[in-house]
Coordinates of C-alpha atoms and ligand atoms in Angstrom, one line a residue:
M1 CA 6.3 -21.5 58.3
S2 CA 9.3 -23.2 59.9
F3 CA 12.2 -24.8 58.3
Q4 CA 13.1 -28.6 59.3
V5 CA 16.8 -28.6 61.4
A6 CA 18.2 -32.3 61.2
L7 CA 20.7 -32.3 64.8
N8 CA 22.9 -35.3 64.4
F9 CA 24.6 -36.5 67.6
E10 CA 27.3 -37.7 68.3
D11 CA 27.1 -41.6 67.6
G12 CA 25.0 -40.9 64.6
I13 CA 21.6 -40.9 65.9
T14 CA 19.7 -37.9 64.3
R15 CA 16.7 -36.1 65.2
F16 CA 13.9 -34.1 63.6
V17 CA 13.2 -30.7 64.9
E18 CA 10.4 -27.9 63.3
C19 CA 12.2 -24.3 63.8
R20 CA 10.5 -21.3 63.1
P21 CA 12.3 -18.4 61.9
D22 CA 12.0 -16.1 64.6
E23 CA 12.8 -19.0 66.9
T24 CA 16.7 -20.3 67.6
V25 CA 17.1 -23.6 67.1
A26 CA 17.9 -23.9 70.4
E27 CA 14.4 -22.7 71.1
A28 CA 12.7 -25.0 69.0
S29 CA 14.8 -28.3 70.5
Y30 CA 14.0 -27.3 73.7
K31 CA 10.0 -27.1 72.5
A32 CA 10.8 -31.2 71.2
R33 CA 12.2 -32.4 74.6
I34 CA 15.8 -32.3 72.9
N35 CA 18.4 -31.1 75.6
I36 CA 21.5 -30.0 73.0
P37 CA 24.3 -28.5 75.6
L38 CA 23.7 -25.5 77.0
D39 CA 25.0 -23.3 79.7
C40 CA 24.8 -19.3 79.0
R41 CA 22.2 -19.4 77.0
D42 CA 23.3 -15.8 76.1
G43 CA 26.3 -16.1 72.7
A44 CA 29.1 -15.9 75.3
C45 CA 30.3 -19.0 77.0
G46 CA 30.6 -21.5 73.6
T47 CA 29.0 -24.8 75.2
C48 CA 26.9 -25.2 72.1
K49 CA 29.2 -24.8 69.8
S50 CA 28.1 -26.8 66.8
L51 CA 28.6 -27.1 63.2
C52 CA 26.4 -26.5 60.6
E53 CA 26.8 -28.5 57.2
S54 CA 24.5 -26.7 55.0
G55 CA 21.7 -24.2 55.2
R56 CA 21.1 -20.7 55.4
Y57 CA 20.6 -19.3 58.9
D58 CA 21.2 -15.5 60.9
G59 CA 24.2 -16.3 63.7
G60 CA 22.6 -13.8 66.4
D61 CA 24.1 -12.0 68.7
Y62 CA 27.5 -13.5 70.2
I63 CA 31.0 -12.4 72.0
D64 CA 34.1 -14.3 70.2
E65 CA 35.3 -16.0 72.9
A66 CA 32.2 -17.9 72.5
L67 CA 33.0 -17.3 68.9
T68 CA 35.6 -16.7 66.5
D69 CA 34.9 -15.1 63.2
D70 CA 37.2 -17.8 62.0
E71 CA 35.0 -20.8 63.3
A72 CA 32.5 -19.1 62.3
A73 CA 34.1 -18.6 59.1
D74 CA 34.5 -23.0 59.0
G75 CA 30.2 -23.0 59.8
Y76 CA 30.8 -23.7 62.6
C77 CA 27.5 -21.7 64.6
L78 CA 25.6 -21.4 68.2
P79 CA 22.3 -23.1 68.4
C80 CA 21.3 -20.7 71.1
Q81 CA 21.3 -17.7 69.0
M82 CA 21.3 -19.0 65.4
T83 CA 18.2 -18.7 63.0
P84 CA 17.4 -20.4 60.6
H85 CA 16.4 -18.9 56.9
S86 CA 16.0 -22.8 55.0
D87 CA 16.4 -25.9 56.4
L88 CA 19.6 -27.1 58.3
V89 CA 21.5 -29.9 59.2
L90 CA 23.9 -29.6 62.6
R91 CA 26.5 -31.8 64.0
I92 CA 26.2 -31.3 68.2
P93 CA 29.5 -32.4 70.2
S94 CA 27.6 -34.5 72.2
S95 CA 26.0 -37.9 72.2
S96 CA 22.1 -38.0 72.0
A97 CA 21.8 -39.4 75.6
A98 CA 23.4 -37.1 77.0
A99 CA 20.9 -34.2 75.2
K100 CA 17.6 -36.7 76.6
T101 CA 17.1 -38.0 73.2
A102 CA 17.6 -41.7 71.5
A103 CA 16.7 -43.0 68.3
A104 CA 12.8 -43.2 66.8
T105 CA 10.8 -46.3 66.5
H106 CA 8.6 -46.5 63.4
T107 CA 6.3 -49.0 62.4
A108 CA 5.7 -50.2 58.8
T109 CA 3.9 -52.4 56.4
L110 CA 6.2 -54.7 54.2
V111 CA 4.9 -53.9 50.7
D112 CA 6.7 -54.9 48.3
I113 CA 9.5 -57.7 48.4
T114 CA 11.5 -57.4 44.5
R115 CA 14.4 -60.0 43.7
H116 CA 16.6 -58.6 41.7
S117 CA 18.8 -61.5 41.1
A118 CA 19.9 -64.5 43.2
S119 CA 22.1 -62.4 45.3
T120 CA 20.1 -59.3 45.9
V121 CA 17.0 -58.3 47.3
E122 CA 15.5 -55.2 47.6
F123 CA 12.2 -55.0 50.0
A124 CA 9.8 -51.5 50.7
L125 CA 7.6 -50.7 53.4
D126 CA 5.4 -48.9 54.1
V127 CA 5.4 -46.2 56.7
D128 CA 2.4 -46.0 59.8
D129 CA 3.5 -42.6 59.9
R130 CA 5.4 -41.2 56.6
D131 CA 5.3 -37.8 58.0
A132 CA 7.3 -38.6 61.7
L133 CA 9.9 -39.9 59.0
D134 CA 12.6 -37.9 58.1
F135 CA 16.4 -38.6 57.2
L136 CA 18.9 -36.9 55.5
P137 CA 19.9 -39.2 51.9
G138 CA 22.6 -41.6 53.0
Q139 CA 21.8 -43.2 56.5
Y140 CA 20.8 -46.2 57.1
V141 CA 18.3 -47.9 60.1
N142 CA 18.1 -50.7 62.2
V143 CA 15.3 -53.1 61.0
T144 CA 14.0 -56.1 63.4
V145 CA 13.8 -59.0 61.8
P146 CA 10.3 -59.9 62.2
G147 CA 9.3 -63.0 63.8
T148 CA 13.2 -62.9 65.7
D149 CA 14.9 -60.4 68.0
Q150 CA 17.5 -59.3 66.6
S151 CA 17.9 -56.7 63.9
R152 CA 20.4 -55.5 60.8
S153 CA 21.5 -52.2 59.6
Y154 CA 20.1 -51.2 55.8
S155 CA 20.6 -47.9 54.5
F156 CA 17.4 -45.9 52.3
S157 CA 17.7 -46.5 48.9
S158 CA 14.6 -44.0 48.9
G159 CA 15.0 -40.4 49.0
P160 CA 14.0 -38.7 52.3
A161 CA 11.0 -37.6 50.3
Q162 CA 9.8 -40.5 48.7
G163 CA 6.8 -42.0 50.1
Q164 CA 7.2 -45.5 50.5
A165 CA 11.0 -46.5 52.6
S166 CA 13.5 -49.2 50.5
F167 CA 16.3 -50.6 51.6
L168 CA 18.2 -52.9 49.4
V169 CA 19.9 -56.9 50.9
R170 CA 22.6 -58.7 49.7
L171 CA 21.2 -62.4 50.7
T172 CA 23.9 -64.4 52.4
E173 CA 23.7 -67.9 53.4
G174 CA 22.8 -68.3 57.4
G175 CA 21.8 -64.7 57.2
A176 CA 19.0 -63.5 59.7
M177 CA 17.5 -60.7 57.6
S178 CA 18.1 -63.7 54.1
G179 CA 16.2 -66.4 55.6
Y180 CA 13.2 -64.0 56.2
L181 CA 13.1 -62.4 53.1
A182 CA 14.2 -65.7 51.1
E183 CA 11.6 -68.3 53.0
R184 CA 8.9 -66.2 55.4
A185 CA 8.3 -62.6 54.2
R186 CA 5.2 -61.9 53.0
V187 CA 3.4 -58.4 51.8
G188 CA 1.5 -57.6 54.8
D189 CA 3.5 -58.4 57.1
R190 CA 4.2 -56.3 60.1
V191 CA 8.2 -54.5 60.6
E192 CA 9.5 -51.8 63.2
F193 CA 12.5 -50.0 62.4
T194 CA 14.5 -47.2 64.5
G195 CA 16.6 -44.5 63.1
P196 CA 17.8 -42.5 61.2
M197 CA 21.2 -42.7 62.0
G198 CA 24.4 -42.4 60.6
S199 CA 27.4 -38.9 59.5
F200 CA 26.7 -40.8 55.8
Y201 CA 24.7 -38.4 54.1
L202 CA 25.1 -36.0 51.6
R203 CA 26.7 -32.3 52.4
E204 CA 25.9 -29.7 50.2
L205 CA 27.3 -29.7 47.4
T206 CA 29.2 -27.1 46.2
R207 CA 31.7 -29.2 43.6
P208 CA 31.6 -31.8 41.8
A209 CA 31.2 -35.5 43.2
L210 CA 32.4 -38.8 43.6
L211 CA 30.1 -41.5 44.7
L212 CA 31.6 -44.4 44.6
A213 CA 29.4 -47.9 45.4
G214 CA 30.7 -51.9 46.4
G215 CA 28.2 -54.1 45.9
T216 CA 24.5 -52.8 47.8
G217 CA 26.8 -50.2 49.3
L218 CA 25.1 -48.8 46.4
A219 CA 21.1 -48.0 48.5
P220 CA 22.5 -44.4 49.7
L221 CA 23.5 -43.0 47.1
L222 CA 20.7 -44.1 44.8
S223 CA 19.0 -41.9 48.3
M224 CA 21.7 -38.9 47.4
L225 CA 20.5 -39.6 43.5
E226 CA 16.9 -39.0 44.3
R227 CA 17.7 -35.8 46.3
M228 CA 19.5 -34.0 43.5
A229 CA 17.2 -35.1 40.7
Q230 CA 14.7 -33.2 42.9
E231 CA 17.1 -30.5 43.3
R232 CA 18.1 -30.2 40.0
L233 CA 21.5 -30.2 41.2
T234 CA 23.9 -28.9 38.4
H235 CA 27.4 -30.2 39.3
P236 CA 29.3 -32.7 37.8
V237 CA 28.7 -35.6 39.3
H238 CA 30.6 -39.4 39.1
L239 CA 29.5 -42.7 40.1
L240 CA 31.5 -45.8 39.9
Y241 CA 29.8 -49.3 40.9
G242 CA 31.9 -52.0 41.5
V243 CA 30.4 -55.4 42.1
T244 CA 31.7 -58.8 42.4
T245 CA 29.6 -60.4 40.4
D246 CA 27.1 -59.9 36.8
Q247 CA 24.4 -60.9 39.1
D248 CA 25.2 -58.6 42.1
L249 CA 24.1 -55.4 38.8
V250 CA 21.1 -54.3 40.0
H251 CA 19.3 -50.9 39.7
L252 CA 21.4 -50.1 36.1
D253 CA 18.5 -49.1 34.5
T254 CA 17.6 -46.2 37.4
L255 CA 21.2 -45.3 37.1
G256 CA 20.1 -44.6 33.2
D257 CA 17.5 -42.8 34.4
Y258 CA 19.0 -40.3 36.8
A259 CA 21.3 -39.4 34.3
E260 CA 18.6 -38.1 32.1
V261 CA 17.0 -36.0 34.8
I262 CA 20.4 -35.1 36.9
P263 CA 22.0 -32.5 34.5
G264 CA 26.2 -33.2 35.0
F265 CA 25.4 -36.8 36.2
T266 CA 27.1 -39.9 34.6
F267 CA 28.1 -43.1 35.8
D268 CA 29.9 -47.0 34.8
H269 CA 30.1 -49.9 36.7
C270 CA 33.1 -52.9 36.8
V271 CA 32.9 -56.5 37.7
A272 CA 35.7 -58.3 39.5
A273 CA 34.8 -61.4 38.5
P274 CA 36.6 -62.7 34.9
D275 CA 34.2 -64.4 33.7
S276 CA 31.8 -61.2 33.5
T277 CA 30.3 -60.0 30.7
A278 CA 30.8 -56.1 31.6
R279 CA 32.9 -53.8 29.6
N280 CA 35.3 -53.1 33.1
K281 CA 36.2 -56.0 34.7
G282 CA 38.5 -55.4 38.4
F283 CA 37.6 -53.1 40.8
V284 CA 36.4 -49.4 41.1
T285 CA 40.4 -48.4 41.8
G286 CA 40.7 -49.1 38.0
L287 CA 38.2 -46.5 37.0
I288 CA 39.8 -43.3 39.7
D289 CA 42.3 -41.7 38.1
S290 CA 43.1 -37.6 38.3
S291 CA 40.2 -37.0 36.6
T292 CA 37.8 -38.8 37.9
L293 CA 38.9 -37.0 41.1
Y294 CA 38.8 -33.2 39.6
D295 CA 42.7 -33.4 40.6
G296 CA 41.3 -32.8 44.7
D297 CA 38.4 -30.5 44.3
V298 CA 36.0 -33.0 45.0
D299 CA 34.1 -34.9 47.4
V300 CA 33.9 -37.9 47.6
Y301 CA 31.2 -40.1 49.0
L302 CA 32.4 -44.2 49.3
C303 CA 29.8 -46.5 50.6
G304 CA 31.3 -50.2 50.8
P305 CA 32.3 -53.6 52.2
P306 CA 35.8 -53.1 54.2
A307 CA 38.2 -54.0 51.8
M308 CA 36.7 -51.3 49.2
V309 CA 36.8 -48.4 51.7
E310 CA 40.7 -49.1 51.9
G311 CA 41.5 -50.8 49.2
V312 CA 39.8 -46.3 47.4
R313 CA 41.3 -45.1 50.6
S314 CA 44.9 -46.3 49.5
H315 CA 44.7 -45.7 46.1
I316 CA 44.0 -41.9 46.2
S317 CA 46.9 -41.0 48.6
S318 CA 48.8 -43.0 46.2
L319 CA 47.4 -40.8 43.4
G320 CA 48.7 -38.0 45.5
I321 CA 45.4 -36.6 46.4
T322 CA 43.2 -35.4 48.9
P323 CA 40.2 -34.8 47.9
T324 CA 38.4 -31.7 49.3
S325 CA 35.7 -33.9 51.7
F326 CA 36.1 -37.6 51.8
H327 CA 32.7 -39.3 54.3
Y328 CA 32.4 -43.1 53.8
E329 CA 30.6 -45.8 55.1
K330 CA 31.3 -49.7 55.9
F331 CA 29.1 -52.4 55.6
T332 CA 29.8 -56.0 56.8
P333 CA 28.0 -59.0 55.6
A334 CA 26.5 -58.2 59.9
A335 CA 25.3 -54.9 58.2
V336 CA 26.8 -53.1 60.9
R337 CA 27.6 -49.9 60.1
Q338 CA 30.5 -47.5 60.0
T339 CA 30.8 -44.5 59.3
A340 CA 33.2 -41.6 59.6
E341 CA 34.8 -39.2 57.1
A342 CA 38.2 -38.2 56.3
A343 CA 39.7 -35.1 55.1
Ligands
FES401 FE1 26.7 -20.4 75.9 FE2 25.3 -20.6 73.6 S1 25.1 -21.6 75.4 S2 27.2 -19.8 74.0

């Protein structure tokens, strides 16, 4: 028996290692040829100190100079001493290059292209070695656009346990992936991608959550919902989905399906265009008040274009509320990801 440990490096690259309950995370990483920062390997120096974002473990033996009680209470841990009691997610305080590792490369076959509307397409891949592909719900990969030397970043819209990997794409005039999907893509095409990457992923839910999506920023949130459905999470989770025009609205039926199977999950949507037929017109900020923010006792996950991310942040701050945690990811039309979190 072994547990899966996700090592999330400072540059966003994530590697997964298998760790037995009787070996330390540092030993398992070393066996996987990943050199996380170590010095004493004895719980004395604190060089390996990392943040455990989810999972249960035995912290092992160490001295206060390496890890104080307050740090341990805040989730900090020593990989050279800790042994897992469950799957873990660790933030490692070094770059992947410093740990002599890099993003994994995967090859796959294009198995489905779904044109949801004139603006939005979803494609699905059958990954050659599916067992070698692990990711945290919310993360993205860099996909090489077939027939070009360009790559674009896309978040998984599928969950980590689902067989096929799928991605939502907003079609843009002159875009490399847009051109490929609109003109040349055929089922059976070979596709390569690297990853997973990013720090925008679902943490352990211990309080209500507010999920906010702008356009195809819905994709990583769908991946998170898939995980929540699998784990039958019971905390209240509310999703607000904002788009520009009616044709940008996709997956409302999927959200309805998740509302059937995830206890406590509700959602609403809004459309900015004045001629929309949607019940709510305007931006998602019009749907955010102190009750949707549980007066601050909430984890917020926000993925959308930069203007939306900034608009939501300033709206929440104008309400005088500071969410317990705030994770966000901005994407641009060129699909460059910027992930961050604000206290
Ligand atoms: Fe020194 Fe872990 S390497 S405490």
